[in-house]
Tab-separated table of C-alpha atoms and ligand atoms in Angstrom:
chain	number	residue	atom	x	y	z
A	115	MET	CA	-12.067	35.081	-38.746
A	116	SER	CA	-15.662	34.570	-39.873
A	117	MET	CA	-18.372	37.258	-39.811
A	118	LYS	CA	-22.037	37.003	-40.280
A	119	PHE	CA	-23.509	39.810	-42.482
A	120	ASP	CA	-27.120	40.368	-41.650
A	121	LYS	CA	-27.667	43.425	-43.912
A	122	LEU	CA	-26.687	44.410	-47.383
A	123	MET	CA	-23.337	46.341	-47.313
A	124	THR	CA	-21.437	48.397	-49.828
A	125	TRP	CA	-17.964	47.372	-50.827
A	126	LYS	CA	-16.548	50.146	-48.729
A	127	GLU	CA	-18.067	48.623	-45.551
A	128	LEU	CA	-16.564	45.120	-46.210
A	129	PRO	CA	-13.457	44.176	-44.216
A	130	ALA	CA	-10.234	44.049	-46.307
A	131	GLY	CA	-9.488	40.573	-47.684
A	132	CYS	CA	-12.857	39.050	-46.827
A	133	LEU	CA	-14.368	36.162	-48.636
A	134	ILE	CA	-17.991	36.364	-49.716
A	135	ASP	CA	-19.993	33.164	-49.460
A	136	GLU	CA	-17.992	29.985	-49.396
A	137	PRO	CA	-14.864	29.682	-51.600
A	138	SER	CA	-15.801	28.349	-54.956
A	139	THR	CA	-14.647	27.608	-58.502
A	140	SER	CA	-15.972	28.306	-62.081
A	141	LEU	CA	-17.602	24.790	-61.810
A	142	ARG	CA	-20.247	26.632	-59.796
A	143	PHE	CA	-20.425	29.876	-61.721
A	144	LYS	CA	-21.117	30.300	-65.429
A	145	THR	CA	-18.439	32.855	-66.199
A	146	GLY	CA	-19.812	33.326	-69.733
A	147	ASP	CA	-22.300	35.741	-68.211
A	148	TRP	CA	-19.605	38.399	-68.307
A	149	ARG	CA	-19.415	38.450	-72.149
A	150	SER	CA	-20.432	41.416	-74.280
A	151	MET	CA	-19.141	39.915	-77.531
A	152	ARG	CA	-20.018	36.452	-78.814
A	153	PRO	CA	-17.898	34.182	-81.180
A	154	VAL	CA	-19.917	32.568	-83.785
A	155	TRP	CA	-18.324	29.426	-85.332
A	156	ASP	CA	-19.043	28.371	-88.906
A	157	SER	CA	-18.594	24.603	-89.214
A	158	GLU	CA	-18.668	24.848	-93.030
A	159	LYS	CA	-15.536	27.143	-93.090
A	160	CYS	CA	-13.594	25.467	-90.298
A	161	ILE	CA	-10.524	23.494	-91.329
A	162	HIS	CA	-9.969	22.106	-87.806
A	163	CYS	CA	-6.453	23.467	-87.432
A	164	LEU	CA	-7.225	23.735	-83.631
A	165	PHE	CA	-5.455	27.107	-83.296
A	166	CYS	CA	-8.481	28.532	-81.603
A	167	TRP	CA	-8.661	25.560	-79.182
A	168	ILE	CA	-5.107	25.882	-78.086
A	169	SER	CA	-5.385	29.642	-77.679
A	170	CYS	CA	-8.660	30.028	-75.754
A	171	PRO	CA	-7.813	31.235	-72.279
A	172	ASP	CA	-11.050	29.791	-70.951
A	173	SER	CA	-10.871	26.225	-72.550
A	174	ALA	CA	-14.286	27.183	-74.125
A	175	ILE	CA	-13.648	25.709	-77.518
A	176	LYS	CA	-15.256	22.199	-77.629
A	177	VAL	CA	-13.278	19.349	-79.326
A	178	GLU	CA	-14.125	15.777	-80.103
A	179	ASN	CA	-11.832	13.406	-81.947
A	180	GLU	CA	-9.440	16.285	-82.877
A	181	LYS	CA	-12.388	18.254	-84.491
A	182	ILE	CA	-13.944	21.478	-83.255
A	183	THR	CA	-17.606	20.833	-82.386
A	184	GLY	CA	-18.608	24.252	-81.091
A	185	ILE	CA	-18.121	26.870	-78.416
A	186	ASP	CA	-19.072	26.467	-74.743
A	187	TYR	CA	-20.932	29.773	-74.091
A	188	ASN	CA	-21.183	28.964	-70.348
A	189	TYR	CA	-17.587	29.732	-70.042
A	190	CYS	CA	-16.628	31.743	-73.142
A	191	LYS	CA	-15.898	35.412	-72.020
A	192	GLY	CA	-15.873	36.794	-75.544
A	193	CYS	CA	-12.179	37.963	-75.675
A	194	GLY	CA	-12.065	37.362	-79.430
A	195	ILE	CA	-8.640	35.571	-79.423
A	196	CYS	CA	-10.161	32.650	-81.210
A	197	ALA	CA	-11.422	34.895	-84.066
A	198	SER	CA	-8.143	36.799	-84.319
A	199	ILE	CA	-6.097	33.536	-84.521
A	200	CYS	CA	-8.299	31.786	-87.041
A	201	PRO	CA	-6.516	31.539	-90.334
A	202	PRO	CA	-7.679	34.152	-92.918
A	203	LYS	CA	-8.259	31.411	-95.523
A	204	ALA	CA	-10.886	29.884	-93.146
A	205	SER	CA	-12.284	32.937	-91.224
A	206	ALA	CA	-14.517	30.465	-89.412
A	207	ILE	CA	-15.191	32.596	-86.282
A	208	GLU	CA	-16.965	35.926	-86.350
A	209	MET	CA	-17.388	38.078	-83.277
A	210	ILE	CA	-20.867	39.672	-82.942
A	211	ARG	CA	-22.403	41.821	-80.168
A	212	GLU	CA	-23.999	39.609	-77.498
A	213	GLU	CA	-27.524	41.144	-77.848
A	214	LYS	CA	-27.868	40.076	-81.461
B	96	LIG	S1	-13.983	34.449	-77.450
B	96	LIG	FE1	-12.177	34.082	-75.973
B	96	LIG	S2	-13.023	32.835	-74.370
B	96	LIG	FE2	-14.504	32.727	-76.059
B	96	LIG	S3	-14.003	30.944	-77.209
B	96	LIG	FE3	-12.897	32.645	-78.205
B	96	LIG	S4	-10.925	32.616	-77.284
B	96	LIG	FE4	-12.274	31.399	-75.907
B	97	LIG	S1	-8.875	28.441	-85.687
B	97	LIG	FE1	-10.644	28.609	-87.184
B	97	LIG	S2	-10.192	27.097	-88.725
B	97	LIG	FE2	-8.889	26.638	-87.024
B	97	LIG	S3	-10.128	25.128	-85.753
B	97	LIG	FE3	-10.606	27.228	-85.018
B	97	LIG	S4	-12.408	27.863	-86.101
B	97	LIG	FE4	-11.537	26.159	-87.236
């Protein structure tokens, strides 16, 4: 069933299970907007072990020719897994507050 909403509604007024707008994917929405912490990658320290790349739940670690090239902030949600998995001898990713 489709409904037309001609006024702003609170979430309590919405029918259960309704879809707002057309169905979509993260291709249309930059989910990195949700982030409160930002990973900062240091290319000088990185040993390209790819642990961060394989562990990132949002596929936000950018790789070219089996080397890390940076972080896609359009989709990184700032979970910090990459920083926690980065080997201590490298410590190539630091999490900082987003407003810095
Ligand atoms: S902070 Fe989380 S989402 Fe962002 S790059 Fe690291 S592992 Fe991926
Ligand atoms: S886990 Fe750390 S050292 Fe390994 S590729 Fe990622 S940033 Fe580089």
